[in-house]
Amino acid sequence: SRHFDSTLVAVASLQAQGIKVYCMETTENAISYADLVFPPEGVALVLGNEEIGVDTKVLAAADGVIEIPCFGAKNSLNVCSAASIVIYEALRQWNSLNNSTLPSE
């Protein structure tokens, strides 16, 4: 475990290690989490405060912004629910990738 003085410093450190960083936020330039091909070498997700979201400087520094499309009056989910959905999708993709390299029976 490491401590960083700010989220921006953490993002820069992860990117320097070759890890892609994606923010989860509802913005004009966000893509659906289901359309993202999660890098097999790993990914870091930045989740914002439920009231104000991810800082705009962090959004600009990240490799991309993803969102969970929502329909109806509410345009977002709580952080715990959103994280669970996106992490599940990353694991699903990685599992499919691993299974595709298995020899056929």
mmCIF file of N, CA, C and O in Angstrom:
data_model
loop_
_atom_site.group_PDB
_atom_site.id
_atom_site.type_symbol
_atom_site.label_atom_id
_atom_site.label_comp_id
_atom_site.label_asym_id
_atom_site.label_seq_id
_atom_site.Cartn_x
_atom_site.Cartn_y
_atom_site.Cartn_z
ATOM 1 N N SER A 1 0.844 -1.180 0.000
ATOM 2 C CA SER A 1 0.000 0.000 0.000
ATOM 3 C C SER A 1 0.889 1.243 0.000
ATOM 4 O O SER A 1 1.880 1.293 0.702
ATOM 5 N N ARG A 2 0.511 2.214 -0.804
ATOM 6 C CA ARG A 2 1.249 3.475 -0.866
ATOM 7 C C ARG A 2 0.306 4.626 -0.622
ATOM 8 O O ARG A 2 -0.865 4.565 -0.965
ATOM 9 N N HIS A 3 0.854 5.684 -0.045
ATOM 10 C CA HIS A 3 0.098 6.911 0.157
ATOM 11 C C HIS A 3 0.602 7.964 -0.825
ATOM 12 O O HIS A 3 1.797 8.090 -1.048
ATOM 13 N N PHE A 4 -0.317 8.700 -1.421
ATOM 14 C CA PHE A 4 0.031 9.794 -2.320
ATOM 15 C C PHE A 4 -0.545 11.077 -1.748
ATOM 16 O O PHE A 4 -1.602 11.071 -1.125
ATOM 17 N N ASP A 5 0.149 12.167 -1.999
ATOM 18 C CA ASP A 5 -0.319 13.459 -1.486
ATOM 19 C C ASP A 5 -1.580 13.947 -2.174
ATOM 20 O O ASP A 5 -2.325 14.748 -1.618
ATOM 21 N N SER A 6 -1.819 13.469 -3.393
ATOM 22 C CA SER A 6 -3.024 13.874 -4.103
ATOM 23 C C SER A 6 -3.398 12.797 -5.114
ATOM 24 O O SER A 6 -2.575 11.944 -5.471
ATOM 25 N N THR A 7 -4.611 12.863 -5.584
ATOM 26 C CA THR A 7 -5.062 11.933 -6.613
ATOM 27 C C THR A 7 -4.274 12.138 -7.897
ATOM 28 O O THR A 7 -3.926 11.176 -8.584
ATOM 29 N N LEU A 8 -3.945 13.389 -8.225
ATOM 30 C CA LEU A 8 -3.170 13.666 -9.433
ATOM 31 C C LEU A 8 -1.798 12.998 -9.385
ATOM 32 O O LEU A 8 -1.335 12.447 -10.384
ATOM 33 N N VAL A 9 -1.157 13.022 -8.238
ATOM 34 C CA VAL A 9 0.147 12.372 -8.088
ATOM 35 C C VAL A 9 -0.008 10.863 -8.233
ATOM 36 O O VAL A 9 0.806 10.200 -8.879
ATOM 37 N N ALA A 10 -1.072 10.304 -7.674
ATOM 38 C CA ALA A 10 -1.330 8.860 -7.794
ATOM 39 C C ALA A 10 -1.566 8.482 -9.250
ATOM 40 O O ALA A 10 -1.033 7.475 -9.734
ATOM 41 N N VAL A 11 -2.339 9.265 -9.978
ATOM 42 C CA VAL A 11 -2.619 8.998 -11.389
ATOM 43 C C VAL A 11 -1.314 9.019 -12.188
ATOM 44 O O VAL A 11 -1.035 8.107 -12.970
ATOM 45 N N ALA A 12 -0.490 10.024 -11.974
ATOM 46 C CA ALA A 12 0.785 10.132 -12.697
ATOM 47 C C ALA A 12 1.693 8.944 -12.386
ATOM 48 O O ALA A 12 2.344 8.398 -13.282
ATOM 49 N N SER A 13 1.730 8.519 -11.140
ATOM 50 C CA SER A 13 2.559 7.381 -10.742
ATOM 51 C C SER A 13 2.089 6.093 -11.418
ATOM 52 O O SER A 13 2.903 5.316 -11.934
ATOM 53 N N LEU A 14 0.794 5.870 -11.436
ATOM 54 C CA LEU A 14 0.245 4.674 -12.081
ATOM 55 C C LEU A 14 0.531 4.683 -13.583
ATOM 56 O O LEU A 14 0.936 3.678 -14.162
ATOM 57 N N GLN A 15 0.330 5.827 -14.215
ATOM 58 C CA GLN A 15 0.585 5.932 -15.651
ATOM 59 C C GLN A 15 2.062 5.711 -15.967
ATOM 60 O O GLN A 15 2.399 5.098 -16.977
ATOM 61 N N ALA A 16 2.955 6.187 -15.101
ATOM 62 C CA ALA A 16 4.390 5.980 -15.301
ATOM 63 C C ALA A 16 4.750 4.496 -15.242
ATOM 64 O O ALA A 16 5.739 4.070 -15.836
ATOM 65 N N GLN A 17 3.913 3.711 -14.548
ATOM 66 C CA GLN A 17 4.118 2.268 -14.457
ATOM 67 C C GLN A 17 3.428 1.524 -15.600
ATOM 68 O O GLN A 17 3.429 0.304 -15.640
ATOM 69 N N GLY A 18 2.810 2.265 -16.508
ATOM 70 C CA GLY A 18 2.139 1.654 -17.647
ATOM 71 C C GLY A 18 0.718 1.215 -17.373
ATOM 72 O O GLY A 18 0.125 0.484 -18.167
ATOM 73 N N ILE A 19 0.151 1.666 -16.277
ATOM 74 C CA ILE A 19 -1.220 1.304 -15.915
ATOM 75 C C ILE A 19 -2.163 2.388 -16.435
ATOM 76 O O ILE A 19 -1.974 3.575 -16.161
ATOM 77 N N LYS A 20 -3.166 1.978 -17.175
ATOM 78 C CA LYS A 20 -4.173 2.916 -17.672
ATOM 79 C C LYS A 20 -5.087 3.320 -16.519
ATOM 80 O O LYS A 20 -5.471 2.502 -15.690
ATOM 81 N N VAL A 21 -5.440 4.593 -16.494
ATOM 82 C CA VAL A 21 -6.295 5.137 -15.436
ATOM 83 C C VAL A 21 -7.570 5.679 -16.070
ATOM 84 O O VAL A 21 -7.513 6.506 -16.990
ATOM 85 N N TYR A 22 -8.707 5.190 -15.587
ATOM 86 C CA TYR A 22 -10.010 5.646 -16.081
ATOM 87 C C TYR A 22 -10.822 6.203 -14.931
ATOM 88 O O TYR A 22 -10.896 5.597 -13.856
ATOM 89 N N CYS A 23 -11.423 7.354 -15.161
ATOM 90 C CA CYS A 23 -12.317 7.951 -14.180
ATOM 91 C C CYS A 23 -13.732 7.491 -14.474
ATOM 92 O O CYS A 23 -14.119 7.355 -15.637
ATOM 93 N N MET A 24 -14.500 7.273 -13.440
ATOM 94 C CA MET A 24 -15.910 6.935 -13.585
ATOM 95 C C MET A 24 -16.704 8.200 -13.265
ATOM 96 O O MET A 24 -16.760 8.637 -12.117
ATOM 97 N N GLU A 25 -17.271 8.777 -14.313
ATOM 98 C CA GLU A 25 -17.974 10.050 -14.162
ATOM 99 C C GLU A 25 -18.927 10.236 -15.331
ATOM 100 O O GLU A 25 -18.655 9.793 -16.449
ATOM 101 N N THR A 26 -20.033 10.906 -15.094
ATOM 102 C CA THR A 26 -20.977 11.237 -16.152
ATOM 103 C C THR A 26 -20.576 12.589 -16.734
ATOM 104 O O THR A 26 -20.743 13.619 -16.093
ATOM 105 N N THR A 27 -19.982 12.555 -17.935
ATOM 106 C CA THR A 27 -19.568 13.782 -18.623
ATOM 107 C C THR A 27 -19.913 13.655 -20.106
ATOM 108 O O THR A 27 -20.265 12.574 -20.580
ATOM 109 N N GLU A 28 -19.778 14.745 -20.833
ATOM 110 C CA GLU A 28 -20.069 14.737 -22.266
ATOM 111 C C GLU A 28 -19.167 13.788 -23.047
ATOM 112 O O GLU A 28 -19.583 13.186 -24.025
ATOM 113 N N ASN A 29 -17.900 13.664 -22.618
ATOM 114 C CA ASN A 29 -16.952 12.849 -23.373
ATOM 115 C C ASN A 29 -16.778 11.437 -22.802
ATOM 116 O O ASN A 29 -15.909 10.701 -23.257
ATOM 117 N N ALA A 30 -17.609 11.056 -21.856
ATOM 118 C CA ALA A 30 -17.515 9.718 -21.270
ATOM 119 C C ALA A 30 -18.053 8.679 -22.247
ATOM 120 O O ALA A 30 -18.969 8.949 -23.019
ATOM 121 N N ILE A 31 -17.440 7.487 -22.204
ATOM 122 C CA ILE A 31 -17.952 6.366 -22.990
ATOM 123 C C ILE A 31 -18.561 5.355 -22.029
ATOM 124 O O ILE A 31 -18.225 5.325 -20.839
ATOM 125 N N SER A 32 -19.429 4.531 -22.534
ATOM 126 C CA SER A 32 -20.045 3.508 -21.700
ATOM 127 C C SER A 32 -18.976 2.519 -21.241
ATOM 128 O O SER A 32 -18.119 2.111 -22.027
ATOM 129 N N TYR A 33 -19.053 2.123 -19.991
ATOM 130 C CA TYR A 33 -18.100 1.145 -19.452
ATOM 131 C C TYR A 33 -18.134 -0.146 -20.267
ATOM 132 O O TYR A 33 -17.123 -0.839 -20.387
ATOM 133 N N ALA A 34 -19.271 -0.469 -20.852
ATOM 134 C CA ALA A 34 -19.416 -1.704 -21.625
ATOM 135 C C ALA A 34 -18.695 -1.616 -22.971
ATOM 136 O O ALA A 34 -18.405 -2.638 -23.585
ATOM 137 N N ASP A 35 -18.382 -0.406 -23.423
ATOM 138 C CA ASP A 35 -17.675 -0.224 -24.687
ATOM 139 C C ASP A 35 -16.158 -0.191 -24.518
ATOM 140 O O ASP A 35 -15.427 -0.226 -25.503
ATOM 141 N N LEU A 36 -15.694 -0.113 -23.291
ATOM 142 C CA LEU A 36 -14.257 -0.069 -23.027
ATOM 143 C C LEU A 36 -13.684 -1.482 -23.028
ATOM 144 O O LEU A 36 -14.241 -2.381 -22.397
ATOM 145 N N VAL A 37 -12.596 -1.663 -23.748
ATOM 146 C CA VAL A 37 -11.853 -2.915 -23.662
ATOM 147 C C VAL A 37 -10.831 -2.704 -22.547
ATOM 148 O O VAL A 37 -9.892 -1.922 -22.686
ATOM 149 N N PHE A 38 -11.049 -3.372 -21.424
ATOM 150 C CA PHE A 38 -10.178 -3.193 -20.271
ATOM 151 C C PHE A 38 -8.816 -3.823 -20.555
ATOM 152 O O PHE A 38 -8.744 -4.997 -20.917
ATOM 153 N N PRO A 39 -7.734 -3.050 -20.427
ATOM 154 C CA PRO A 39 -6.404 -3.567 -20.739
ATOM 155 C C PRO A 39 -6.077 -4.806 -19.895
ATOM 156 O O PRO A 39 -6.268 -4.791 -18.683
ATOM 157 N N PRO A 40 -5.587 -5.873 -20.543
ATOM 158 C CA PRO A 40 -5.316 -7.110 -19.807
ATOM 159 C C PRO A 40 -4.218 -6.964 -18.760
ATOM 160 O O PRO A 40 -4.165 -7.740 -17.809
ATOM 161 N N GLU A 41 -3.361 -5.959 -18.905
ATOM 162 C CA GLU A 41 -2.305 -5.779 -17.914
ATOM 163 C C GLU A 41 -2.787 -5.056 -16.658
ATOM 164 O O GLU A 41 -2.040 -4.882 -15.712
ATOM 165 N N GLY A 42 -4.044 -4.659 -16.646
ATOM 166 C CA GLY A 42 -4.621 -4.035 -15.457
ATOM 167 C C GLY A 42 -5.102 -2.623 -15.729
ATOM 168 O O GLY A 42 -4.796 -2.033 -16.761
ATOM 169 N N VAL A 43 -5.836 -2.120 -14.790
ATOM 170 C CA VAL A 43 -6.427 -0.796 -14.930
ATOM 171 C C VAL A 43 -6.641 -0.222 -13.533
ATOM 172 O O VAL A 43 -6.816 -0.968 -12.566
ATOM 173 N N ALA A 44 -6.607 1.097 -13.436
ATOM 174 C CA ALA A 44 -6.949 1.778 -12.192
ATOM 175 C C ALA A 44 -8.213 2.588 -12.439
ATOM 176 O O ALA A 44 -8.348 3.237 -13.479
ATOM 177 N N LEU A 45 -9.133 2.511 -11.508
ATOM 178 C CA LEU A 45 -10.385 3.256 -11.613
ATOM 179 C C LEU A 45 -10.414 4.356 -10.560
ATOM 180 O O LEU A 45 -10.092 4.115 -9.401
ATOM 181 N N VAL A 46 -10.809 5.546 -10.973
ATOM 182 C CA VAL A 46 -10.968 6.668 -10.057
ATOM 183 C C VAL A 46 -12.454 6.920 -9.907
ATOM 184 O O VAL A 46 -13.153 7.162 -10.894
ATOM 185 N N LEU A 47 -12.937 6.832 -8.691
ATOM 186 C CA LEU A 47 -14.347 7.082 -8.395
ATOM 187 C C LEU A 47 -14.446 8.351 -7.568
ATOM 188 O O LEU A 47 -13.647 8.565 -6.647
ATOM 189 N N GLY A 48 -15.400 9.170 -7.899
ATOM 190 C CA GLY A 48 -15.524 10.453 -7.223
ATOM 191 C C GLY A 48 -16.475 10.424 -6.049
ATOM 192 O O GLY A 48 -17.158 9.438 -5.780
ATOM 193 N N ASN A 49 -16.494 11.529 -5.389
ATOM 194 C CA ASN A 49 -17.434 11.773 -4.316
ATOM 195 C C ASN A 49 -18.845 11.740 -4.901
ATOM 196 O O ASN A 49 -19.077 12.235 -6.001
ATOM 197 N N GLU A 50 -19.784 11.169 -4.170
ATOM 198 C CA GLU A 50 -21.142 11.018 -4.692
ATOM 199 C C GLU A 50 -21.837 12.351 -4.948
ATOM 200 O O GLU A 50 -22.751 12.424 -5.752
ATOM 201 N N GLU A 51 -21.384 13.412 -4.295
ATOM 202 C CA GLU A 51 -22.030 14.716 -4.494
ATOM 203 C C GLU A 51 -21.371 15.545 -5.583
ATOM 204 O O GLU A 51 -22.051 16.167 -6.389
ATOM 205 N N ILE A 52 -20.020 15.548 -5.630
ATOM 206 C CA ILE A 52 -19.346 16.430 -6.582
ATOM 207 C C ILE A 52 -18.547 15.686 -7.648
ATOM 208 O O ILE A 52 -18.030 16.295 -8.576
ATOM 209 N N GLY A 53 -18.428 14.386 -7.538
ATOM 210 C CA GLY A 53 -17.758 13.603 -8.573
ATOM 211 C C GLY A 53 -16.245 13.696 -8.531
ATOM 212 O O GLY A 53 -15.646 14.040 -7.525
ATOM 213 N N VAL A 54 -15.626 13.413 -9.679
ATOM 214 C CA VAL A 54 -14.168 13.425 -9.816
ATOM 215 C C VAL A 54 -13.719 14.836 -10.181
ATOM 216 O O VAL A 54 -14.320 15.495 -11.027
ATOM 217 N N ASP A 55 -12.650 15.284 -9.563
ATOM 218 C CA ASP A 55 -12.084 16.603 -9.829
ATOM 219 C C ASP A 55 -11.758 16.755 -11.321
ATOM 220 O O ASP A 55 -11.262 15.823 -11.951
ATOM 221 N N THR A 56 -12.008 17.923 -11.876
ATOM 222 C CA THR A 56 -11.786 18.154 -13.303
ATOM 223 C C THR A 56 -10.322 17.997 -13.704
ATOM 224 O O THR A 56 -10.023 17.574 -14.818
ATOM 225 N N LYS A 57 -9.390 18.309 -12.821
ATOM 226 C CA LYS A 57 -7.964 18.125 -13.127
ATOM 227 C C LYS A 57 -7.630 16.643 -13.247
ATOM 228 O O LYS A 57 -6.816 16.245 -14.081
ATOM 229 N N VAL A 58 -8.258 15.822 -12.429
ATOM 230 C CA VAL A 58 -8.038 14.375 -12.487
ATOM 231 C C VAL A 58 -8.667 13.819 -13.764
ATOM 232 O O VAL A 58 -8.074 12.976 -14.446
ATOM 233 N N LEU A 59 -9.854 14.304 -14.113
ATOM 234 C CA LEU A 59 -10.500 13.881 -15.365
ATOM 235 C C LEU A 59 -9.586 14.163 -16.559
ATOM 236 O O LEU A 59 -9.441 13.327 -17.457
ATOM 237 N N ALA A 60 -8.951 15.334 -16.562
ATOM 238 C CA ALA A 60 -8.082 15.717 -17.675
ATOM 239 C C ALA A 60 -6.808 14.867 -17.724
ATOM 240 O O ALA A 60 -6.285 14.595 -18.804
ATOM 241 N N ALA A 61 -6.323 14.434 -16.582
ATOM 242 C CA ALA A 61 -5.077 13.660 -16.519
ATOM 243 C C ALA A 61 -5.280 12.175 -16.832
ATOM 244 O O ALA A 61 -4.347 11.489 -17.239
ATOM 245 N N ALA A 62 -6.492 11.696 -16.673
ATOM 246 C CA ALA A 62 -6.772 10.266 -16.857
ATOM 247 C C ALA A 62 -6.688 9.860 -18.325
ATOM 248 O O ALA A 62 -6.744 10.703 -19.226
ATOM 249 N N ASP A 63 -6.565 8.560 -18.541
ATOM 250 C CA ASP A 63 -6.523 8.016 -19.901
ATOM 251 C C ASP A 63 -7.902 7.995 -20.553
ATOM 252 O O ASP A 63 -8.004 7.870 -21.771
ATOM 253 N N GLY A 64 -8.935 8.102 -19.755
ATOM 254 C CA GLY A 64 -10.280 8.120 -20.290
ATOM 255 C C GLY A 64 -11.308 8.274 -19.188
ATOM 256 O O GLY A 64 -10.993 8.187 -18.001
ATOM 257 N N VAL A 65 -12.537 8.513 -19.610
ATOM 258 C CA VAL A 65 -13.656 8.662 -18.681
ATOM 259 C C VAL A 65 -14.743 7.695 -19.117
ATOM 260 O O VAL A 65 -15.116 7.655 -20.295
ATOM 261 N N ILE A 66 -15.223 6.903 -18.170
ATOM 262 C CA ILE A 66 -16.290 5.946 -18.460
ATOM 263 C C ILE A 66 -17.491 6.238 -17.579
ATOM 264 O O ILE A 66 -17.359 6.813 -16.494
ATOM 265 N N GLU A 67 -18.645 5.830 -18.078
ATOM 266 C CA GLU A 67 -19.882 6.029 -17.332
ATOM 267 C C GLU A 67 -20.756 4.797 -17.440
ATOM 268 O O GLU A 67 -20.585 3.964 -18.326
ATOM 269 N N ILE A 68 -21.696 4.710 -16.526
ATOM 270 C CA ILE A 68 -22.718 3.676 -16.571
ATOM 271 C C ILE A 68 -23.989 4.370 -17.041
ATOM 272 O O ILE A 68 -24.509 5.245 -16.332
ATOM 273 N N PRO A 69 -24.467 4.038 -18.230
ATOM 274 C CA PRO A 69 -25.691 4.694 -18.707
ATOM 275 C C PRO A 69 -26.849 4.445 -17.744
ATOM 276 O O PRO A 69 -27.064 3.319 -17.308
ATOM 277 N N CYS A 70 -27.545 5.511 -17.408
ATOM 278 C CA CYS A 70 -28.706 5.411 -16.515
ATOM 279 C C CYS A 70 -29.910 6.018 -17.223
ATOM 280 O O CYS A 70 -29.784 6.973 -17.985
ATOM 281 N N PHE A 71 -31.046 5.457 -16.955
ATOM 282 C CA PHE A 71 -32.277 5.925 -17.579
ATOM 283 C C PHE A 71 -33.259 6.325 -16.494
ATOM 284 O O PHE A 71 -33.276 5.740 -15.425
ATOM 285 N N GLY A 72 -34.039 7.335 -16.767
ATOM 286 C CA GLY A 72 -35.003 7.806 -15.786
ATOM 287 C C GLY A 72 -34.563 9.118 -15.176
ATOM 288 O O GLY A 72 -33.721 9.835 -15.720
ATOM 289 N N ALA A 73 -35.102 9.430 -14.008
ATOM 290 C CA ALA A 73 -34.861 10.715 -13.371
ATOM 291 C C ALA A 73 -33.445 10.847 -12.812
ATOM 292 O O ALA A 73 -32.877 11.924 -12.796
ATOM 293 N N LYS A 74 -32.867 9.760 -12.364
ATOM 294 C CA LYS A 74 -31.531 9.783 -11.761
ATOM 295 C C LYS A 74 -30.485 9.527 -12.840
ATOM 296 O O LYS A 74 -30.659 8.685 -13.700
ATOM 297 N N ASN A 75 -29.359 10.270 -12.814
ATOM 298 C CA ASN A 75 -28.347 10.061 -13.845
ATOM 299 C C ASN A 75 -27.089 9.365 -13.327
ATOM 300 O O ASN A 75 -26.083 9.318 -14.020
ATOM 301 N N SER A 76 -27.151 8.836 -12.098
ATOM 302 C CA SER A 76 -25.981 8.140 -11.577
ATOM 303 C C SER A 76 -26.387 7.159 -10.479
ATOM 304 O O SER A 76 -27.498 7.215 -9.955
ATOM 305 N N LEU A 77 -25.450 6.268 -10.162
ATOM 306 C CA LEU A 77 -25.632 5.299 -9.082
ATOM 307 C C LEU A 77 -24.731 5.693 -7.925
ATOM 308 O O LEU A 77 -23.804 6.493 -8.087
ATOM 309 N N ASN A 78 -24.940 5.077 -6.758
ATOM 310 C CA ASN A 78 -24.010 5.362 -5.672
ATOM 311 C C ASN A 78 -22.665 4.712 -5.985
ATOM 312 O O ASN A 78 -22.560 3.818 -6.830
ATOM 313 N N VAL A 79 -21.623 5.175 -5.334
ATOM 314 C CA VAL A 79 -20.257 4.761 -5.638
ATOM 315 C C VAL A 79 -20.065 3.254 -5.510
ATOM 316 O O VAL A 79 -19.438 2.615 -6.365
ATOM 317 N N CYS A 80 -20.615 2.660 -4.481
ATOM 318 C CA CYS A 80 -20.460 1.217 -4.267
ATOM 319 C C CYS A 80 -21.090 0.418 -5.407
ATOM 320 O O CYS A 80 -20.478 -0.508 -5.946
ATOM 321 N N SER A 81 -22.284 0.769 -5.790
ATOM 322 C CA SER A 81 -22.963 0.068 -6.884
ATOM 323 C C SER A 81 -22.223 0.257 -8.199
ATOM 324 O O SER A 81 -22.032 -0.692 -8.963
ATOM 325 N N ALA A 82 -21.796 1.482 -8.469
ATOM 326 C CA ALA A 82 -21.088 1.772 -9.717
ATOM 327 C C ALA A 82 -19.767 0.998 -9.788
ATOM 328 O O ALA A 82 -19.436 0.410 -10.824
ATOM 329 N N ALA A 83 -19.019 0.990 -8.715
ATOM 330 C CA ALA A 83 -17.743 0.264 -8.687
ATOM 331 C C ALA A 83 -17.967 -1.217 -8.941
ATOM 332 O O ALA A 83 -17.245 -1.837 -9.731
ATOM 333 N N SER A 84 -18.969 -1.787 -8.308
ATOM 334 C CA SER A 84 -19.256 -3.216 -8.474
ATOM 335 C C SER A 84 -19.556 -3.563 -9.927
ATOM 336 O O SER A 84 -19.071 -4.569 -10.450
ATOM 337 N N ILE A 85 -20.335 -2.747 -10.577
ATOM 338 C CA ILE A 85 -20.715 -3.001 -11.972
ATOM 339 C C ILE A 85 -19.487 -2.954 -12.886
ATOM 340 O O ILE A 85 -19.275 -3.841 -13.710
ATOM 341 N N VAL A 86 -18.675 -1.931 -12.746
ATOM 342 C CA VAL A 86 -17.527 -1.756 -13.640
ATOM 343 C C VAL A 86 -16.436 -2.791 -13.351
ATOM 344 O O VAL A 86 -15.841 -3.350 -14.278
ATOM 345 N N ILE A 87 -16.184 -3.091 -12.096
ATOM 346 C CA ILE A 87 -15.186 -4.112 -11.760
ATOM 347 C C ILE A 87 -15.643 -5.473 -12.270
ATOM 348 O O ILE A 87 -14.846 -6.254 -12.797
ATOM 349 N N TYR A 88 -16.922 -5.761 -12.152
ATOM 350 C CA TYR A 88 -17.444 -7.021 -12.690
ATOM 351 C C TYR A 88 -17.171 -7.112 -14.193
ATOM 352 O O TYR A 88 -16.753 -8.153 -14.695
ATOM 353 N N GLU A 89 -17.402 -6.025 -14.926
ATOM 354 C CA GLU A 89 -17.175 -6.035 -16.373
ATOM 355 C C GLU A 89 -15.701 -6.259 -16.701
ATOM 356 O O GLU A 89 -15.368 -7.017 -17.613
ATOM 357 N N ALA A 90 -14.807 -5.610 -15.973
ATOM 358 C CA ALA A 90 -13.372 -5.820 -16.208
ATOM 359 C C ALA A 90 -13.003 -7.282 -15.961
ATOM 360 O O ALA A 90 -12.331 -7.904 -16.786
ATOM 361 N N LEU A 91 -13.475 -7.849 -14.869
ATOM 362 C CA LEU A 91 -13.181 -9.254 -14.567
ATOM 363 C C LEU A 91 -13.801 -10.189 -15.596
ATOM 364 O O LEU A 91 -13.192 -11.187 -15.990
ATOM 365 N N ARG A 92 -14.996 -9.859 -16.070
ATOM 366 C CA ARG A 92 -15.651 -10.680 -17.093
ATOM 367 C C ARG A 92 -14.810 -10.700 -18.367
ATOM 368 O O ARG A 92 -14.568 -11.751 -18.955
ATOM 369 N N GLN A 93 -14.344 -9.519 -18.774
ATOM 370 C CA GLN A 93 -13.522 -9.445 -19.976
ATOM 371 C C GLN A 93 -12.212 -10.214 -19.800
ATOM 372 O O GLN A 93 -11.790 -10.939 -20.705
ATOM 373 N N TRP A 94 -11.577 -10.052 -18.670
ATOM 374 C CA TRP A 94 -10.303 -10.734 -18.444
ATOM 375 C C TRP A 94 -10.493 -12.248 -18.396
ATOM 376 O O TRP A 94 -9.659 -12.995 -18.890
ATOM 377 N N ASN A 95 -11.590 -12.691 -17.816
ATOM 378 C CA ASN A 95 -11.872 -14.128 -17.768
ATOM 379 C C ASN A 95 -12.106 -14.659 -19.186
ATOM 380 O O ASN A 95 -11.622 -15.727 -19.540
ATOM 381 N N SER A 96 -12.835 -13.904 -20.015
ATOM 382 C CA SER A 96 -13.066 -14.307 -21.408
ATOM 383 C C SER A 96 -11.755 -14.366 -22.165
ATOM 384 O O SER A 96 -11.526 -15.277 -22.953
ATOM 385 N N LEU A 97 -10.879 -13.410 -21.900
ATOM 386 C CA LEU A 97 -9.577 -13.393 -22.551
ATOM 387 C C LEU A 97 -8.774 -14.628 -22.166
ATOM 388 O O LEU A 97 -8.182 -15.284 -23.013
ATOM 389 N N ASN A 98 -8.765 -14.967 -20.882
ATOM 390 C CA ASN A 98 -8.028 -16.138 -20.401
ATOM 391 C C ASN A 98 -8.620 -17.422 -20.978
ATOM 392 O O ASN A 98 -7.890 -18.333 -21.362
ATOM 393 N N ASN A 99 -9.935 -17.511 -21.052
ATOM 394 C CA ASN A 99 -10.585 -18.704 -21.574
ATOM 395 C C ASN A 99 -10.354 -18.867 -23.077
ATOM 396 O O ASN A 99 -10.350 -19.978 -23.586
ATOM 397 N N SER A 100 -10.166 -17.747 -23.778
ATOM 398 C CA SER A 100 -9.983 -17.844 -25.228
ATOM 399 C C SER A 100 -8.605 -18.413 -25.577
ATOM 400 O O SER A 100 -8.392 -18.853 -26.699
ATOM 401 N N THR A 101 -7.694 -18.425 -24.618
ATOM 402 C CA THR A 101 -6.365 -18.957 -24.895
ATOM 403 C C THR A 101 -6.254 -20.435 -24.483
ATOM 404 O O THR A 101 -5.222 -21.051 -24.699
ATOM 405 N N LEU A 102 -7.316 -20.983 -23.920
ATOM 406 C CA LEU A 102 -7.302 -22.390 -23.530
ATOM 407 C C LEU A 102 -7.461 -23.280 -24.766
ATOM 408 O O LEU A 102 -8.195 -22.926 -25.687
ATOM 409 N N PRO A 103 -6.780 -24.402 -24.781
ATOM 410 C CA PRO A 103 -6.969 -25.300 -25.929
ATOM 411 C C PRO A 103 -8.390 -25.827 -25.981
ATOM 412 O O PRO A 103 -9.017 -26.048 -24.948
ATOM 413 N N SER A 104 -8.908 -26.010 -27.188
ATOM 414 C CA SER A 104 -10.275 -26.543 -27.316
ATOM 415 C C SER A 104 -10.281 -28.030 -27.026
ATOM 416 O O SER A 104 -9.296 -28.733 -27.226
ATOM 417 N N GLU A 105 -11.412 -28.498 -26.546
ATOM 418 C CA GLU A 105 -11.533 -29.922 -26.190
ATOM 419 C C GLU A 105 -11.927 -30.756 -27.369
ATOM 420 O O GLU A 105 -12.531 -30.367 -28.294
#
